[in-house]
PDB file of C-alpha atoms in Angstrom:
ATOM      1  CA  MET A   1     -11.451   2.096  26.455  1.00  0.00           C
ATOM      2  CA  ARG A   2      -8.643  -0.259  25.184  1.00  0.00           C
ATOM      3  CA  TRP A   3      -6.567   1.401  22.431  1.00  0.00           C
ATOM      4  CA  THR A   4      -5.297  -0.706  19.556  1.00  0.00           C
ATOM      5  CA  HIS A   5      -2.770  -0.298  16.767  1.00  0.00           C
ATOM      6  CA  ASP A   6      -3.493  -1.413  13.287  1.00  0.00           C
ATOM      7  CA  ALA A   7      -0.508  -2.360  11.063  1.00  0.00           C
ATOM      8  CA  HIS A   8      -2.495  -2.855   7.764  1.00  0.00           C
ATOM      9  CA  ARG A   9      -5.388  -0.546   6.745  1.00  0.00           C
ATOM     10  CA  HIS A  10      -6.228   0.135   3.260  1.00  0.00           C
ATOM     11  CA  LEU A  11      -7.309   3.694   1.912  1.00  0.00           C
ATOM     12  CA  GLY A  12      -8.844   4.131  -1.419  1.00  0.00           C
ATOM     13  CA  VAL A  13     -12.065   2.357  -2.851  1.00  0.00           C
ATOM     14  CA  LEU A  14     -11.433  -0.112  -5.751  1.00  0.00           C
ATOM     15  CA  PRO A  15     -13.890  -0.619  -8.641  1.00  0.00           C
ATOM     16  CA  ALA A  16     -15.685  -4.032  -8.889  1.00  0.00           C
ATOM     17  CA  TYR A  17     -13.849  -6.693 -10.633  1.00  0.00           C
ATOM     18  CA  PRO A  18     -14.600 -10.197 -12.052  1.00  0.00           C
ATOM     19  CA  PHE A  19     -12.083 -12.225 -10.195  1.00  0.00           C
ATOM     20  CA  TYR A  20     -11.519 -15.770 -11.412  1.00  0.00           C
ATOM     21  CA  GLY A  21     -14.013 -15.346 -14.288  1.00  0.00           C
ATOM     22  CA  GLY A  22     -17.016 -14.790 -12.128  1.00  0.00           C
ATOM     23  CA  PRO A  23     -19.235 -11.764 -11.726  1.00  0.00           C
ATOM     24  CA  PRO A  24     -17.717  -8.322 -10.619  1.00  0.00           C
ATOM     25  CA  VAL A  25     -17.308  -7.990  -6.936  1.00  0.00           C
ATOM     26  CA  ALA A  26     -16.326  -5.089  -4.754  1.00  0.00           C
ATOM     27  CA  PRO A  27     -13.016  -6.091  -3.202  1.00  0.00           C
ATOM     28  CA  ALA A  28     -11.860  -4.819   0.320  1.00  0.00           C
ATOM     29  CA  ILE A  29     -15.334  -3.564   1.331  1.00  0.00           C
ATOM     30  CA  GLY A  30     -14.035  -2.097   4.519  1.00  0.00           C
ATOM     31  CA  SER A  31     -11.653   0.243   2.627  1.00  0.00           C
ATOM     32  CA  ARG A  32     -12.662   4.006   2.785  1.00  0.00           C
ATOM     33  CA  ALA A  33     -12.617   6.546   0.100  1.00  0.00           C
ATOM     34  CA  THR A  34     -11.823   9.476   2.102  1.00  0.00           C
ATOM     35  CA  ILE A  35      -9.665  10.648   5.104  1.00  0.00           C
ATOM     36  CA  GLY A  36     -12.795  11.752   6.928  1.00  0.00           C
ATOM     37  CA  GLU A  37     -14.127   8.294   6.767  1.00  0.00           C
ATOM     38  CA  LEU A  38     -10.940   6.674   7.896  1.00  0.00           C
ATOM     39  CA  LEU A  39     -10.609   8.978  10.882  1.00  0.00           C
ATOM     40  CA  SER A  40     -14.376   8.276  11.857  1.00  0.00           C
ATOM     41  CA  ASP A  41     -13.388   4.493  11.845  1.00  0.00           C
ATOM     42  CA  LEU A  42     -10.337   5.067  13.954  1.00  0.00           C
ATOM     43  CA  ASP A  43     -12.402   6.897  16.568  1.00  0.00           C
ATOM     44  CA  ARG A  44     -15.266   4.501  16.626  1.00  0.00           C
ATOM     45  CA  GLU A  45     -12.800   1.460  16.901  1.00  0.00           C
ATOM     46  CA  GLY A  46     -10.568   3.076  19.475  1.00  0.00           C
ATOM     47  CA  THR A  47      -7.496   2.621  17.055  1.00  0.00           C
ATOM     48  CA  GLU A  48      -4.633   4.843  18.492  1.00  0.00           C
ATOM     49  CA  ARG A  49      -2.249   4.192  15.492  1.00  0.00           C
ATOM     50  CA  ALA A  50      -2.576   2.935  11.949  1.00  0.00           C
ATOM     51  CA  LEU A  51      -0.393   2.154   9.089  1.00  0.00           C
ATOM     52  CA  VAL A  52      -2.532   3.240   5.938  1.00  0.00           C
ATOM     53  CA  ILE A  53      -1.777   1.374   2.783  1.00  0.00           C
ATOM     54  CA  PRO A  54      -3.106   2.187  -0.774  1.00  0.00           C
ATOM     55  CA  ASN A  55      -5.677  -0.247  -1.734  1.00  0.00           C
ATOM     56  CA  TYR A  56      -4.377  -2.622  -4.393  1.00  0.00           C
ATOM     57  CA  GLY A  57      -6.845  -5.481  -4.786  1.00  0.00           C
ATOM     58  CA  VAL A  58      -7.493  -5.274  -8.418  1.00  0.00           C
ATOM     59  CA  PRO A  59      -5.220  -6.113 -11.441  1.00  0.00           C
ATOM     60  CA  ASP A  60      -4.569  -2.525 -12.530  1.00  0.00           C
ATOM     61  CA  PRO A  61      -1.595  -1.183 -10.831  1.00  0.00           C
ATOM     62  CA  ALA A  62      -2.530   2.381 -11.940  1.00  0.00           C
ATOM     63  CA  ILE A  63      -5.196   2.374  -9.241  1.00  0.00           C
ATOM     64  CA  ALA A  64      -2.946   1.365  -6.457  1.00  0.00           C
ATOM     65  CA  PHE A  65      -0.353   4.098  -7.456  1.00  0.00           C
ATOM     66  CA  SER A  66      -3.244   6.723  -7.626  1.00  0.00           C
ATOM     67  CA  PHE A  67      -3.964   6.303  -3.946  1.00  0.00           C
ATOM     68  CA  ASN A  68      -0.208   7.161  -2.704  1.00  0.00           C
ATOM     69  CA  GLU A  69      -0.911  10.869  -2.395  1.00  0.00           C
ATOM     70  CA  LEU A  70      -4.193  10.160  -0.465  1.00  0.00           C
ATOM     71  CA  CYS A  71      -2.205   8.083   2.028  1.00  0.00           C
ATOM     72  CA  VAL A  72       0.424  10.752   2.473  1.00  0.00           C
ATOM     73  CA  GLU A  73      -2.291  13.493   2.817  1.00  0.00           C
ATOM     74  CA  ALA A  74      -3.759  11.275   5.654  1.00  0.00           C
ATOM     75  CA  ALA A  75      -0.654  10.999   7.417  1.00  0.00           C
ATOM     76  CA  GLY A  76      -0.184  14.747   7.240  1.00  0.00           C
ATOM     77  CA  LYS A  77      -3.822  15.345   8.496  1.00  0.00           C
ATOM     78  CA  ASP A  78      -3.536  13.194  11.748  1.00  0.00           C
ATOM     79  CA  ASP A  79      -0.500  11.908  13.811  1.00  0.00           C
ATOM     80  CA  ARG A  80      -2.349   8.709  14.484  1.00  0.00           C
ATOM     81  CA  ILE A  81      -1.794   7.772  10.841  1.00  0.00           C
ATOM     82  CA  SER A  82       1.373   6.568   9.278  1.00  0.00           C
ATOM     83  CA  ALA A  83       1.519   6.017   5.412  1.00  0.00           C
ATOM     84  CA  ALA A  84       2.685   3.246   3.272  1.00  0.00           C
ATOM     85  CA  LEU A  85       3.475   3.982  -0.461  1.00  0.00           C
ATOM     86  CA  TRP A  86       2.477   1.487  -3.179  1.00  0.00           C
ATOM     87  CA  VAL A  87       5.490   0.549  -5.334  1.00  0.00           C
ATOM     88  CA  SER A  88       6.079  -2.181  -7.775  1.00  0.00           C
ATOM     89  CA  PRO A  89       9.076  -4.514  -8.642  1.00  0.00           C
ATOM     90  CA  ARG A  90       7.686  -4.895 -12.320  1.00  0.00           C
ATOM     91  CA  ALA A  91       9.785  -3.170 -15.198  1.00  0.00           C
ATOM     92  CA  GLU A  92       6.520  -1.928 -16.686  1.00  0.00           C
ATOM     93  CA  ASP A  93       5.793  -0.111 -13.544  1.00  0.00           C
ATOM     94  CA  ALA A  94       9.170   1.563 -13.239  1.00  0.00           C
ATOM     95  CA  ASP A  95       7.906   5.141 -14.112  1.00  0.00           C
ATOM     96  CA  ARG A  96       5.072   4.977 -11.543  1.00  0.00           C
ATOM     97  CA  THR A  97       7.366   3.554  -8.938  1.00  0.00           C
ATOM     98  CA  GLU A  98       9.784   6.241  -9.456  1.00  0.00           C
ATOM     99  CA  GLU A  99       7.136   8.856  -8.848  1.00  0.00           C
ATOM    100  CA  ALA A 100       5.976   7.022  -5.694  1.00  0.00           C
ATOM    101  CA  LEU A 101       9.495   6.952  -4.467  1.00  0.00           C
ATOM    102  CA  LYS A 102       9.783  10.693  -4.612  1.00  0.00           C
ATOM    103  CA  LEU A 103       7.193  10.665  -1.848  1.00  0.00           C
ATOM    104  CA  ALA A 104       9.346   8.593   0.459  1.00  0.00           C
ATOM    105  CA  GLY A 105      10.648  11.525   2.224  1.00  0.00           C
ATOM    106  CA  GLU A 106       7.339  12.876   3.221  1.00  0.00           C
ATOM    107  CA  GLU A 107       6.349  13.555   6.737  1.00  0.00           C
ATOM    108  CA  GLY A 108       4.443  10.345   8.065  1.00  0.00           C
ATOM    109  CA  VAL A 109       5.707   7.922   5.497  1.00  0.00           C
ATOM    110  CA  ARG A 110       6.990   4.889   7.010  1.00  0.00           C
ATOM    111  CA  ALA A 111       6.712   1.944   4.675  1.00  0.00           C
ATOM    112  CA  LEU A 112       6.812   0.978   1.132  1.00  0.00           C
ATOM    113  CA  LYS A 113       4.380  -1.777   0.070  1.00  0.00           C
ATOM    114  CA  LEU A 114       4.798  -4.117  -2.839  1.00  0.00           C
ATOM    115  CA  SER A 115       3.560  -7.506  -4.377  1.00  0.00           C
ATOM    116  CA  PHE A 116       4.310  -9.852  -7.016  1.00  0.00           C
ATOM    117  CA  LEU A 117       0.610 -10.727  -7.391  1.00  0.00           C
ATOM    118  CA  LEU A 118       0.429  -9.004 -10.794  1.00  0.00           C
ATOM    119  CA  GLY A 119       3.702 -10.653 -12.036  1.00  0.00           C
ATOM    120  CA  GLY A 120       7.433 -11.004 -11.564  1.00  0.00           C
ATOM    121  CA  ARG A 121       9.127 -12.736  -8.635  1.00  0.00           C
ATOM    122  CA  ALA A 122      11.885 -11.801  -6.189  1.00  0.00           C
ATOM    123  CA  SER A 123      14.305 -13.970  -8.199  1.00  0.00           C
ATOM    124  CA  ASP A 124      13.266 -12.519 -11.521  1.00  0.00           C
ATOM    125  CA  PRO A 125      16.162 -10.568 -13.175  1.00  0.00           C
ATOM    126  CA  ALA A 126      13.664  -8.225 -14.657  1.00  0.00           C
ATOM    127  CA  CYS A 127      12.516  -7.150 -11.238  1.00  0.00           C
ATOM    128  CA  LYS A 128      16.143  -6.743  -9.765  1.00  0.00           C
ATOM    129  CA  PRO A 129      16.554  -3.148 -10.769  1.00  0.00           C
ATOM    130  CA  GLN A 130      13.198  -2.057  -9.338  1.00  0.00           C
ATOM    131  CA  LEU A 131      13.847  -4.113  -6.160  1.00  0.00           C
ATOM    132  CA  ASP A 132      17.274  -2.517  -5.806  1.00  0.00           C
ATOM    133  CA  ARG A 133      15.837   0.926  -6.150  1.00  0.00           C
ATOM    134  CA  ILE A 134      12.862   0.195  -3.732  1.00  0.00           C
ATOM    135  CA  PHE A 135      15.331  -1.287  -1.088  1.00  0.00           C
ATOM    136  CA  ALA A 136      17.727   1.672  -1.502  1.00  0.00           C
ATOM    137  CA  THR A 137      14.966   4.242  -1.051  1.00  0.00           C
ATOM    138  CA  ALA A 138      13.732   2.344   2.097  1.00  0.00           C
ATOM    139  CA  ARG A 139      17.407   2.466   3.478  1.00  0.00           C
ATOM    140  CA  GLU A 140      17.895   6.051   2.566  1.00  0.00           C
ATOM    141  CA  HIS A 141      14.653   6.915   4.498  1.00  0.00           C
ATOM    142  CA  ASP A 142      14.579   4.280   7.139  1.00  0.00           C
ATOM    143  CA  LEU A 143      11.423   2.743   5.792  1.00  0.00           C
ATOM    144  CA  VAL A 144       9.885  -0.711   6.289  1.00  0.00           C
ATOM    145  CA  VAL A 145       9.438  -2.672   3.124  1.00  0.00           C
ATOM    146  CA  HIS A 146       6.069  -4.426   3.556  1.00  0.00           C
ATOM    147  CA  VAL A 147       5.699  -7.404   1.030  1.00  0.00           C
ATOM    148  CA  HIS A 148       2.288  -8.806   0.310  1.00  0.00           C
ATOM    149  CA  THR A 149       2.157 -12.588   0.762  1.00  0.00           C
ATOM    150  CA  SER A 150      -0.709 -14.961  -0.094  1.00  0.00           C
ATOM    151  CA  PRO A 151      -1.465 -18.494  -0.488  1.00  0.00           C
ATOM    152  CA  GLY A 152      -0.974 -20.247  -3.862  1.00  0.00           C
ATOM    153  CA  ALA A 153      -0.884 -19.083  -7.545  1.00  0.00           C
ATOM    154  CA  ALA A 154       1.885 -16.623  -8.049  1.00  0.00           C
ATOM    155  CA  SER A 155       2.379 -15.877  -4.399  1.00  0.00           C
ATOM    156  CA  ASP A 156       5.423 -14.005  -3.299  1.00  0.00           C
ATOM    157  CA  ILE A 157       5.803 -16.100  -0.177  1.00  0.00           C
ATOM    158  CA  ASP A 158       7.976 -18.266  -2.433  1.00  0.00           C
TER     159      ASP A 158
END
């Protein structure tokens, strides 16, 4: 069997959402709700290592933040799993981000995941305090900052 490493795997199931004004659809259909389902997938695929990121594909940041502890739990359950924490540069998410950053020192946490898809920009002065806090925490705990990029619209690849 050939083993593989997965640098981007989501954990947590999202509700259906009406993207672009269409009918509600289930985003990220390969994402799993439980650690057991995730481990079964890793076994079946022959995935030796995986970075598990909270699922964040709908425009309700509370949902993504709610999966942080599940990812940390997964990393504590199996050493094949490393966790990323969902954080946000937006000022309105500052309290949730602060709670997420408290988990940065937990065993198995290796990355912080952020995106500007719900607003803000890397150059937005309103995002600077949160970005400074996120990167300071990453330096303190030797974590990777994983930034979501996508084509078009409010993409953070800019």
